[in-house]
Coordinates of C-alpha atoms in Angstrom, one line a residue:
Chain A
M1 CA 0.0 0.0 0.0
S2 CA 2.7 2.5 1.0
S3 CA 4.8 1.8 -2.1
V4 CA 1.7 2.5 -4.2
L5 CA 1.2 5.8 -2.4
I6 CA 4.7 6.9 -2.9
K7 CA 4.5 6.1 -6.6
I8 CA 1.5 8.3 -6.9
I9 CA 3.2 11.1 -4.9
T10 CA 6.4 10.9 -6.9
S11 CA 4.6 11.0 -10.2
T12 CA 2.7 14.1 -9.2
L13 CA 6.0 15.7 -8.1
Y14 CA 7.5 14.9 -11.4
D15 CA 4.5 16.4 -13.2
N16 CA 4.7 19.6 -11.2
A17 CA 8.4 20.0 -11.6
R18 CA 9.8 22.4 -14.2
P19 CA 11.5 20.6 -17.0
G20 CA 15.3 20.5 -16.5
S21 CA 15.4 21.0 -12.7
L22 CA 16.6 18.1 -10.5
I23 CA 14.3 16.8 -7.7
F24 CA 15.6 14.6 -5.0
V25 CA 13.1 11.9 -4.3
R26 CA 13.4 9.3 -1.6
N27 CA 11.8 6.2 -2.9
G28 CA 10.4 4.1 -0.1
H29 CA 12.3 5.8 2.7
H30 CA 10.4 7.3 5.6
L31 CA 11.8 9.1 8.5
R32 CA 10.4 7.5 11.6
G33 CA 10.2 9.7 14.7
K34 CA 11.7 13.1 15.2
P35 CA 14.5 14.2 13.0
P36 CA 18.1 14.0 14.3
G37 CA 19.1 17.1 16.3
I38 CA 15.6 17.3 17.8
A39 CA 15.2 13.7 18.9
K40 CA 17.2 12.6 21.9
S41 CA 20.4 10.6 21.3
L42 CA 21.1 7.3 22.8
E43 CA 23.4 8.9 25.5
E44 CA 20.7 11.3 26.4
K45 CA 18.1 8.6 26.7
L46 CA 20.3 6.4 28.8
A47 CA 21.2 9.3 31.0
A48 CA 17.5 10.1 31.6
K49 CA 16.8 6.4 32.3
N50 CA 19.7 6.0 34.7
Y51 CA 19.2 9.3 36.5
K52 CA 19.4 9.0 40.3
D53 CA 18.1 11.7 42.5
P54 CA 21.0 13.1 44.5
A55 CA 18.7 13.8 47.4
I56 CA 18.0 10.1 47.8
H57 CA 21.1 8.4 46.3
Y58 CA 24.0 10.0 48.1
K59 CA 27.1 8.4 49.6
V60 CA 28.4 9.0 53.1
D61 CA 32.1 9.3 54.0
I62 CA 32.8 7.0 56.9
G63 CA 36.6 7.2 56.8
L64 CA 39.2 9.1 58.8
P65 CA 39.5 12.9 58.3
P66 CA 42.1 13.9 55.7
P67 CA 45.5 14.7 57.2
Q68 CA 46.1 18.3 58.0
I69 CA 48.6 19.9 55.7
N70 CA 50.0 23.4 55.8
K71 CA 49.5 24.3 52.2
S72 CA 51.7 27.4 52.0
K73 CA 54.6 25.6 53.6
L74 CA 54.1 22.6 51.3
L75 CA 54.1 24.9 48.3
Q76 CA 57.3 26.6 49.5
E77 CA 59.0 23.2 49.8
R78 CA 57.9 22.1 46.4
L79 CA 59.0 25.3 44.7
K80 CA 62.4 24.9 46.4
I81 CA 62.8 21.4 45.0
L82 CA 61.6 22.5 41.5
R83 CA 64.0 25.5 41.5
S84 CA 66.9 23.4 42.5
R85 CA 66.1 20.9 39.7
K86 CA 65.7 23.6 37.1
N87 CA 69.3 24.8 37.7
D88 CA 70.7 21.3 37.4
P89 CA 72.5 21.1 34.0
E90 CA 73.0 17.3 34.2
L91 CA 69.3 16.8 34.7
E92 CA 68.6 19.0 31.7
R93 CA 70.9 17.0 29.6
A94 CA 69.4 13.7 30.7
S95 CA 65.9 15.0 30.0
R96 CA 66.9 16.3 26.5
K97 CA 68.5 13.0 25.6
C98 CA 65.5 11.0 26.9
Q99 CA 67.7 9.3 29.5
L100 CA 65.8 10.5 32.5
K101 CA 64.0 7.5 34.1
I102 CA 62.1 8.3 37.1
D103 CA 62.2 6.0 40.1
I104 CA 58.8 4.2 40.1
E105 CA 59.0 2.9 43.6
K106 CA 59.7 6.4 45.0
S107 CA 57.0 7.9 42.8
Y108 CA 54.5 5.2 44.2
N109 CA 55.3 6.2 47.8
D110 CA 54.8 9.9 47.0
W111 CA 51.6 9.0 45.2
L112 CA 50.3 7.3 48.3
E113 CA 50.8 10.4 50.3
T114 CA 49.4 12.9 47.8
T115 CA 46.7 11.9 45.2
G116 CA 46.9 8.1 45.8
P117 CA 43.9 7.8 48.3
Y118 CA 41.6 9.5 45.8
H119 CA 42.7 7.3 42.9
I120 CA 42.4 4.2 45.1
R121 CA 38.8 5.2 46.0
R122 CA 38.0 5.7 42.3
I123 CA 39.3 2.2 41.4
A124 CA 37.6 0.6 44.4
E125 CA 34.3 2.1 43.3
H126 CA 35.0 0.7 39.8
Y127 CA 35.4 -2.7 41.3
G128 CA 32.1 -2.2 43.3
I129 CA 33.9 -2.7 46.6
F130 CA 32.2 0.0 48.7
E131 CA 28.8 -0.8 47.2
H132 CA 29.0 -4.5 48.1
L133 CA 30.7 -4.1 51.5
F134 CA 29.3 -0.9 53.0
G135 CA 26.2 -0.1 50.9
D136 CA 25.9 3.7 50.6
A137 CA 29.2 4.5 52.3
Y138 CA 32.7 5.1 51.1
F139 CA 36.1 6.1 52.6
N140 CA 39.5 7.3 51.5
A141 CA 42.4 5.1 52.4
W142 CA 44.5 7.6 54.3
V143 CA 46.6 4.8 55.8
P144 CA 48.3 2.9 52.9
L145 CA 48.5 -0.9 53.5
N146 CA 51.6 -2.7 52.5
I147 CA 50.7 -6.4 52.1
T148 CA 53.1 -8.9 50.6
Y149 CA 52.6 -12.6 50.0
G150 CA 55.5 -15.0 49.6
N151 CA 59.0 -15.5 50.9
N152 CA 62.2 -13.7 50.0
D153 CA 62.5 -15.4 46.6
I154 CA 59.2 -14.4 45.0
L155 CA 57.1 -11.5 46.4
N156 CA 53.5 -11.0 45.5
P157 CA 52.3 -7.7 46.8
V158 CA 48.6 -6.9 47.1
Y159 CA 47.6 -3.7 45.4
Y160 CA 44.3 -2.5 44.1
G161 CA 42.9 -5.3 42.0
N162 CA 45.9 -7.2 40.7
V163 CA 45.5 -10.9 40.1
L164 CA 47.1 -13.4 42.4
K165 CA 46.6 -17.2 42.1
P166 CA 45.4 -19.3 45.1
E167 CA 48.8 -21.1 45.3
E168 CA 50.6 -17.8 45.6
T169 CA 48.3 -16.8 48.5
K170 CA 48.4 -20.1 50.4
D171 CA 50.1 -18.7 53.5
K172 CA 49.6 -15.6 55.6
P173 CA 51.1 -12.4 54.1
S174 CA 53.3 -9.9 55.8
V175 CA 51.4 -6.8 56.6
N176 CA 52.8 -3.4 57.3
F177 CA 51.4 0.1 57.7
K178 CA 52.3 3.4 59.3
S179 CA 51.1 3.8 62.8
D180 CA 51.8 5.7 66.0
E181 CA 52.7 3.7 69.0
T182 CA 49.5 3.9 71.0
S183 CA 46.8 3.1 68.3
L184 CA 44.9 -0.1 68.0
W185 CA 43.9 -1.6 64.6
T186 CA 41.7 -4.3 63.2
L187 CA 42.5 -6.1 59.9
L188 CA 40.0 -8.1 57.9
L189 CA 40.2 -10.1 54.7
T190 CA 36.8 -10.9 53.1
N191 CA 35.6 -12.3 49.9
P192 CA 32.2 -10.8 48.8
D193 CA 31.9 -13.0 45.7
G194 CA 32.5 -16.5 46.9
H195 CA 29.7 -17.5 49.2
L196 CA 28.5 -21.0 48.1
T197 CA 25.0 -20.8 49.6
N198 CA 24.0 -17.2 50.2
N199 CA 25.0 -14.8 47.5
E200 CA 24.4 -11.7 49.7
K201 CA 27.0 -12.8 52.3
E202 CA 30.7 -12.9 52.4
Y203 CA 33.3 -15.4 53.5
I204 CA 35.8 -14.1 56.0
H205 CA 39.3 -15.3 55.4
W206 CA 41.2 -13.6 58.1
F207 CA 40.3 -11.5 61.1
V208 CA 43.0 -9.9 63.3
G209 CA 41.8 -7.6 66.1
N210 CA 43.5 -5.2 68.6
I211 CA 46.7 -4.8 66.6
P212 CA 49.0 -2.7 68.8
S213 CA 50.7 -0.1 66.5
N214 CA 51.6 -2.2 63.5
Q215 CA 52.8 -5.4 65.2
L216 CA 50.7 -8.2 63.9
D217 CA 52.5 -10.9 65.9
K218 CA 51.2 -9.2 69.2
A219 CA 47.7 -9.0 67.9
E220 CA 44.7 -11.2 68.7
T221 CA 43.8 -13.6 65.9
I222 CA 40.0 -13.9 66.0
I223 CA 39.7 -16.0 62.8
D224 CA 42.7 -17.8 61.4
Y225 CA 43.9 -17.3 57.8
L226 CA 42.3 -19.4 55.1
Q227 CA 43.6 -19.4 51.5
P228 CA 41.3 -18.2 48.6
F229 CA 39.3 -20.9 47.0
P230 CA 37.4 -19.6 44.0
P231 CA 35.4 -22.6 42.6
K232 CA 36.0 -23.7 39.0
G233 CA 34.0 -21.8 36.4
T234 CA 33.0 -18.8 38.6
G235 CA 35.7 -16.5 37.4
F236 CA 37.6 -13.9 39.3
H237 CA 36.7 -13.1 43.0
R238 CA 37.7 -10.0 44.9
F239 CA 39.6 -10.5 48.1
V240 CA 39.5 -7.3 50.1
Y241 CA 41.7 -6.3 53.0
I242 CA 40.2 -3.6 55.2
L243 CA 42.1 -1.9 58.0
Y244 CA 40.0 -0.3 60.7
K245 CA 41.3 2.1 63.4
Q246 CA 40.0 1.4 66.9
N247 CA 39.2 4.0 69.5
K248 CA 39.8 1.6 72.4
K249 CA 40.5 -2.1 73.0
L250 CA 37.5 -4.1 71.8
D251 CA 36.0 -7.4 72.7
F252 CA 35.6 -9.6 69.5
S253 CA 34.7 -12.8 71.4
A254 CA 31.4 -13.0 69.5
F255 CA 33.4 -13.6 66.3
K256 CA 36.1 -15.7 67.9
K257 CA 36.6 -19.1 66.1
E258 CA 39.0 -21.7 67.6
G259 CA 41.6 -23.5 65.6
K260 CA 41.7 -23.5 61.8
C261 CA 38.0 -23.1 61.3
I262 CA 37.4 -25.0 58.1
D263 CA 33.6 -25.1 58.4
L264 CA 32.5 -22.6 55.8
D265 CA 29.2 -21.9 57.5
E266 CA 31.1 -20.5 60.5
R267 CA 33.0 -18.2 58.2
T268 CA 29.9 -16.5 56.8
F269 CA 30.3 -12.8 57.4
S270 CA 28.8 -9.5 56.5
T271 CA 31.0 -6.4 56.6
Y272 CA 27.9 -4.2 56.6
E273 CA 26.6 -5.8 59.8
F274 CA 30.0 -5.9 61.4
Y275 CA 30.6 -2.2 60.8
R276 CA 27.1 -1.4 62.0
S277 CA 27.7 -3.1 65.3
F278 CA 31.1 -1.4 65.9
Q279 CA 30.6 1.9 64.1
D280 CA 31.2 4.0 67.2
E281 CA 34.5 2.3 68.0
I282 CA 36.1 1.6 64.6
T283 CA 36.8 3.7 61.5
P284 CA 38.0 2.3 58.2
A285 CA 41.4 3.6 57.4
G286 CA 43.0 1.5 54.7
I287 CA 42.0 -0.7 51.8
S288 CA 43.8 -3.1 49.5
F289 CA 42.4 -5.9 47.3
F290 CA 43.3 -8.5 44.8
Q291 CA 41.5 -10.8 42.4
S292 CA 41.9 -14.6 42.3
D293 CA 40.5 -17.3 40.0
W294 CA 40.5 -21.1 40.0
S295 CA 43.7 -23.1 39.7
P296 CA 44.4 -26.8 40.3
N297 CA 45.4 -25.9 43.9
V298 CA 41.7 -25.2 44.7
K299 CA 40.7 -28.8 43.9
T300 CA 43.2 -30.2 46.4
F301 CA 42.1 -27.6 48.9
F302 CA 38.5 -28.7 48.6
N303 CA 39.3 -32.4 48.7
K304 CA 42.0 -32.5 51.4
I305 CA 41.2 -29.6 53.7
L306 CA 37.5 -29.0 53.4
N307 CA 37.0 -32.7 52.8
M308 CA 34.3 -32.3 50.2
K309 CA 33.9 -32.7 46.5
E310 CA 34.9 -29.7 44.4
P311 CA 31.9 -27.8 43.0
I312 CA 32.1 -26.9 39.4
Y313 CA 30.1 -24.1 37.8
E314 CA 29.4 -22.9 34.3
Y315 CA 28.1 -19.5 33.2
D316 CA 24.4 -19.6 32.5
F317 CA 23.9 -17.9 29.2
P318 CA 20.4 -16.7 28.5
P319 CA 18.6 -19.1 26.1
P320 CA 18.2 -18.0 22.4
Y321 CA 15.1 -16.2 21.4
I322 CA 12.8 -18.4 19.4
R323 CA 9.7 -17.0 17.8
K324 CA 6.3 -18.3 18.8
D325 CA 5.4 -21.4 16.7
E326 CA 2.8 -21.0 14.0
W327 CA 0.0 -23.2 12.7
F328 CA 1.3 -23.0 9.1
P329 CA 5.0 -21.9 9.0
L330 CA 5.1 -21.0 5.4
R331 CA 8.4 -20.9 3.5
Q332 CA 10.3 -22.6 6.4
P333 CA 12.4 -25.7 6.0
F334 CA 10.3 -28.1 8.0
N335 CA 13.1 -30.1 9.7
L336 CA 15.0 -27.0 10.8
Y337 CA 11.8 -25.4 12.0
M338 CA 10.8 -28.4 14.0
D339 CA 14.2 -28.8 15.5
K340 CA 14.0 -25.2 16.8
H341 CA 10.7 -25.8 18.5
R342 CA 11.6 -29.2 20.0
D343 CA 13.4 -29.9 23.3
S344 CA 17.1 -29.5 22.4
K345 CA 17.9 -32.5 24.7
Q346 CA 15.7 -34.7 22.6
V347 CA 17.4 -33.5 19.4
N348 CA 20.8 -34.2 21.0
K349 CA 19.7 -37.6 22.1
E350 CA 18.8 -38.5 18.5
F351 CA 22.2 -37.5 17.3
L352 CA 23.8 -39.5 20.1
V353 CA 21.7 -42.6 19.3
R354 CA 22.7 -42.3 15.6
K355 CA 26.3 -42.1 16.6
L356 CA 26.3 -45.0 19.0
K357 CA 24.7 -47.2 16.4
N358 CA 28.1 -47.4 14.7
V359 CA 30.1 -47.8 17.9
H360 CA 31.0 -51.4 18.9
P361 CA 31.5 -51.9 22.7
F362 CA 34.5 -54.1 22.3
K363 CA 36.0 -53.2 19.0
A364 CA 38.1 -50.1 18.3
T365 CA 36.3 -47.4 16.3
P366 CA 37.3 -47.4 12.6
P367 CA 39.5 -44.4 11.6
P368 CA 37.6 -41.5 10.0
V369 CA 37.2 -41.5 6.2
P370 CA 39.6 -39.0 4.6
Y371 CA 37.0 -37.5 2.3
P372 CA 33.7 -38.1 4.1
N373 CA 31.5 -36.3 1.6
A374 CA 32.7 -38.6 -1.2
V375 CA 30.8 -41.5 0.3
F376 CA 27.9 -42.3 -1.9
I377 CA 24.4 -41.5 -0.6
D378 CA 21.5 -43.5 -2.1
S379 CA 19.5 -41.6 -4.6
S380 CA 16.3 -42.6 -2.9
V381 CA 17.2 -40.4 0.1
P382 CA 15.3 -37.1 0.0
S383 CA 17.3 -34.0 -0.5
W384 CA 16.8 -32.5 3.0
L385 CA 18.1 -35.7 4.6
K386 CA 21.1 -35.6 2.2
T387 CA 21.9 -32.2 3.5
E388 CA 21.6 -33.4 7.1
I389 CA 23.9 -36.3 6.4
R390 CA 26.4 -34.0 4.7
K391 CA 26.3 -31.6 7.7
S392 CA 26.9 -34.5 10.2
R393 CA 29.8 -35.7 8.1
M394 CA 31.4 -32.2 8.1
K395 CA 30.6 -31.8 11.8
W396 CA 28.5 -28.8 11.2
G397 CA 25.6 -27.6 13.3
R398 CA 23.9 -29.5 16.1
I399 CA 26.1 -32.5 15.9
N400 CA 28.7 -30.4 17.7
D401 CA 26.7 -30.5 20.9
I402 CA 27.3 -34.2 21.3
E403 CA 30.9 -34.4 20.0
Chain B
M1 CA 26.5 -9.4 38.4
Q2 CA 26.8 -12.9 37.1
V3 CA 24.6 -16.0 37.5
V4 CA 26.4 -19.3 37.2
R5 CA 24.7 -22.6 36.9
N6 CA 25.9 -25.4 39.2
C7 CA 26.7 -28.3 36.9
T8 CA 28.0 -30.5 39.6
N9 CA 24.7 -32.4 39.6
S10 CA 25.3 -33.6 36.1
L11 CA 28.9 -34.5 37.0
K12 CA 28.1 -36.2 40.3
A13 CA 27.3 -39.6 38.8
V14 CA 30.6 -39.7 36.9
T15 CA 32.7 -38.5 39.7
F16 CA 31.2 -40.9 42.2
R17 CA 32.0 -43.8 40.1
C18 CA 35.6 -42.8 39.7
L19 CA 36.4 -41.7 43.2
S20 CA 35.0 -44.8 45.0
N21 CA 34.1 -44.3 48.6
N22 CA 36.7 -41.9 50.0
V23 CA 34.7 -38.8 49.3
K24 CA 32.2 -37.6 51.9
P25 CA 30.0 -35.1 50.2
N26 CA 28.0 -34.4 53.3
K27 CA 28.3 -30.6 52.9
Q28 CA 27.4 -30.8 49.2
A29 CA 23.7 -30.8 50.0
N30 CA 23.9 -27.2 51.1
L31 CA 25.1 -25.9 47.7
A32 CA 22.8 -23.5 46.0
D33 CA 21.9 -24.2 42.4
T34 CA 22.9 -20.8 41.2
F35 CA 26.1 -19.0 42.3
I36 CA 26.3 -15.3 41.8
N37 CA 29.7 -13.6 41.4
R38 CA 29.1 -9.9 42.2
N39 CA 32.5 -8.8 40.9
P40 CA 31.5 -6.2 38.2
R41 CA 34.8 -6.7 36.4
N42 CA 34.7 -10.5 36.3
L43 CA 32.7 -11.0 33.1
E44 CA 35.0 -8.5 31.3
R45 CA 38.0 -10.6 32.4
M46 CA 36.2 -13.7 31.3
R47 CA 35.4 -11.9 27.9
I48 CA 31.7 -12.5 28.1
A49 CA 30.5 -9.2 29.4
Y50 CA 28.4 -6.9 27.3
K51 CA 30.5 -4.7 25.1
P52 CA 28.8 -1.9 23.2
D53 CA 29.0 -2.3 19.5
G54 CA 28.1 1.2 18.4
Y55 CA 26.2 1.9 15.3
H56 CA 27.6 0.7 12.0
I57 CA 28.1 4.2 10.7
D58 CA 29.7 5.5 13.9
K59 CA 33.3 6.6 14.0
P60 CA 35.2 3.5 15.3
G61 CA 36.2 3.6 18.9
K62 CA 32.9 3.0 20.7
S63 CA 33.3 -0.7 21.3
Y64 CA 35.5 -1.2 24.4
W65 CA 35.5 -2.1 28.0
H66 CA 38.5 -0.1 28.9
K67 CA 40.1 2.4 26.6
L68 CA 43.3 4.5 26.8
E69 CA 43.1 8.2 26.2
L70 CA 45.8 10.8 26.1
K71 CA 45.4 14.5 26.5
A72 CA 47.9 17.3 26.4
S73 CA 47.3 20.7 27.8
N74 CA 49.7 23.7 27.5
K75 CA 51.9 22.6 30.3
Y76 CA 51.1 19.0 31.2
V77 CA 50.1 15.6 29.7
T78 CA 47.4 13.4 31.1
A79 CA 46.7 9.7 30.3
F80 CA 43.4 8.2 31.2
V81 CA 41.8 4.7 31.3
N82 CA 38.1 5.1 30.5
H83 CA 35.4 2.5 31.1
F84 CA 32.4 2.5 28.9
E85 CA 30.0 2.8 31.8
N86 CA 32.0 4.2 34.7
G87 CA 34.0 6.8 32.8
E88 CA 37.4 7.7 33.9
V89 CA 38.7 5.0 36.3
L90 CA 42.4 5.5 36.3
K91 CA 44.6 8.5 35.6
A92 CA 48.2 9.6 35.5
C93 CA 49.2 13.2 34.9
T94 CA 52.6 14.9 34.8
S95 CA 51.1 17.6 37.0
E96 CA 50.9 15.1 39.9
W97 CA 53.6 15.9 42.4
C98 CA 54.9 12.3 42.6
I99 CA 55.7 12.5 38.8
K100 CA 56.5 16.2 38.5
K101 CA 59.0 16.0 41.4
Q102 CA 61.3 13.8 39.4
L103 CA 61.0 15.4 36.0
Y104 CA 62.8 18.3 34.4
K105 CA 60.0 19.4 32.1
S106 CA 56.4 18.3 32.3
K107 CA 55.6 18.0 28.6
D108 CA 58.8 16.9 26.7
T109 CA 59.5 13.5 25.3
T110 CA 61.0 12.3 28.6
A111 CA 57.7 13.3 30.3
Y112 CA 55.7 11.2 27.8
I113 CA 58.0 8.2 28.3
N114 CA 57.8 8.4 32.0
L115 CA 54.1 8.9 32.0
G116 CA 53.8 5.7 30.0
R117 CA 55.9 3.8 32.6
I118 CA 53.9 5.2 35.5
L119 CA 50.5 4.5 33.9
G120 CA 51.6 1.0 33.0
Y121 CA 52.6 0.4 36.6
R122 CA 49.3 1.6 37.8
C123 CA 47.4 -0.5 35.3
L124 CA 49.2 -3.6 36.5
Q125 CA 48.5 -2.7 40.1
T126 CA 44.8 -2.3 39.4
G127 CA 44.5 -5.4 37.2
L128 CA 43.5 -3.5 34.0
T129 CA 46.1 -5.1 31.7
E130 CA 44.2 -5.0 28.4
L131 CA 43.1 -1.7 27.0
R132 CA 41.7 -0.6 23.7
C133 CA 43.9 2.0 22.1
D134 CA 42.7 4.3 19.3
I135 CA 45.7 6.6 19.5
H136 CA 47.6 6.6 16.2
P137 CA 51.0 8.3 16.7
P138 CA 51.6 10.9 14.0
N139 CA 55.3 9.9 13.6
E140 CA 57.0 6.7 14.4
D141 CA 59.6 7.9 16.9
G142 CA 57.6 10.8 18.2
K143 CA 56.4 11.5 21.8
V144 CA 53.2 9.6 21.5
A145 CA 54.7 6.5 19.9
L146 CA 57.3 6.5 22.7
F147 CA 54.5 6.8 25.3
L148 CA 52.7 3.8 23.9
K149 CA 56.0 1.8 23.7
A150 CA 56.7 2.6 27.3
L151 CA 53.2 1.5 28.2
E152 CA 53.7 -1.8 26.4
E153 CA 57.1 -2.4 27.9
A154 CA 55.5 -2.0 31.3
G155 CA 53.3 -5.0 30.5
V156 CA 50.0 -3.5 29.3
K157 CA 48.4 -5.0 26.1
L158 CA 47.1 -2.3 23.9
Q159 CA 44.4 -4.5 22.4
E160 CA 41.2 -5.9 23.9
P161 CA 40.0 -9.4 23.2
P162 CA 36.6 -9.6 21.4
Q163 CA 33.5 -10.4 23.3
Y164 CA 32.6 -14.1 23.4
K165 CA 29.1 -14.6 22.2
T166 CA 27.5 -18.0 22.9
P167 CA 26.7 -19.9 19.7
Y168 CA 23.1 -20.8 18.8
P169 CA 22.3 -24.5 18.7
W170 CA 21.8 -24.3 14.9
D171 CA 25.1 -22.5 14.3
L172 CA 27.7 -24.1 12.1
H173 CA 30.6 -24.1 14.6
R174 CA 31.2 -23.9 18.3
P175 CA 34.0 -21.4 19.0
E176 CA 36.4 -22.2 21.8
K177 CA 35.3 -21.0 25.2
P178 CA 38.0 -18.6 26.4
W179 CA 37.8 -19.6 30.1
E180 CA 38.4 -23.3 29.2
V181 CA 41.7 -22.6 27.5
T182 CA 44.6 -23.1 29.9
E183 CA 47.5 -20.9 29.1

């Protein structure tokens, strides 16, 4: 109908046009909706859809106050350093010849004292850490944590999302942070992604309370260290170290677990509830986290230490969209159409039965034919079945599901 | 957020037969059927997260999870890592005191090289090791090219893997699942 209409319109346009002038006609093209420039772009539409009212969705800073710095004094110091560097001819030469390599370790330590805490907060938000551990709260890590796994040979430091394998994190790490002599601290290692039964909860891997200054060996171990065990197929889990500053000596006997504590139910934990119950006494001061995924070490951990069979998972992809079936599916190949609307398990079973027909239980399977499609197919076989046979020979399509 | 199906039930029969009677799966009964990994970066690392494709007539550069960007002002250079949803997630700038302190000039070739080294170090620290890069250096041994080279030498890959899309049952082939490949 619409094409007929356009034909009529275009013919009238041509009739009205002066001879010799060019007329641009769009045959069969209609602009749907508002023209570009007036209609909203995808970005604008998404922004409107994802808009959150700042009066309701706001975040609260629960961290320590930022350290007090005398800005003018700091500026004077910095200018002094810069001036002394500007007058250094050797430095100028190195810079000109591209030989000036800055010390990355030193730069990292300076970063932790200047812009580092803000960058760390940004990346922790990117990893969804505050959202999953504290809900609508966040903090800046004013006390940098220095956590290192391993012995003297290979060191695996924990930063802000780097990947460490379970075998690298088998034993307790060494922890260091800056502290005055009188303060008390609490250190926790939790995994918000790995709970096997309740997805909202976390597993606590380490809980050390009442740490006097930064001496972990004099601290009270509430829950002993347990290595990461991300199950097979579940991907990368976050393991978050959080350091809290205590106001006074606290009693953590409600959380106390004796011995190695390999019962996973007892390790169920919620940082949100923990922080709620102690929020007047503790303040989060430092954060550090790594990611870990499955390795063969996890299997032995499940079997030997937890004494259970290793659970295996696979990502659950959404099923493909299949149009509602019709009474008379016209112009559709009947076999393909019916395969789509049948139970895929049944289809796969048929393929399997066909395959097993040629398998002898005691004899070895014959070697595959070098040119499978050269084998003669009887001329009485209908063409659709011939295509199916050819597809199975070439290992195309649904046969892959049983191979 | 990721929903993962527990396929131990289907494997149980096989495993039981092989492992005889040493295994005590008494805690196995508690396992939930679905496991949810809340790590928002997990699917991107597993290469199955949604990646915007952009429209087919768009200028290329819309399809990424993490993308590298470089901006130069009059005095300083800034390198960003952008995420397609979260925006700017990582940054290194020669105006930061920790970098500026050790440089002679904050926008010369040396500054570009050192900025690449620092950003590479921060990328490794934060686990963002594969970035899309649409920066085409104007000349081969210029500042920008040296910046990219320093970033690559630090261990960052300037190319993102394609998104794995699960095949339909009627598809011709079954592409390899990236998480099943052991490197």
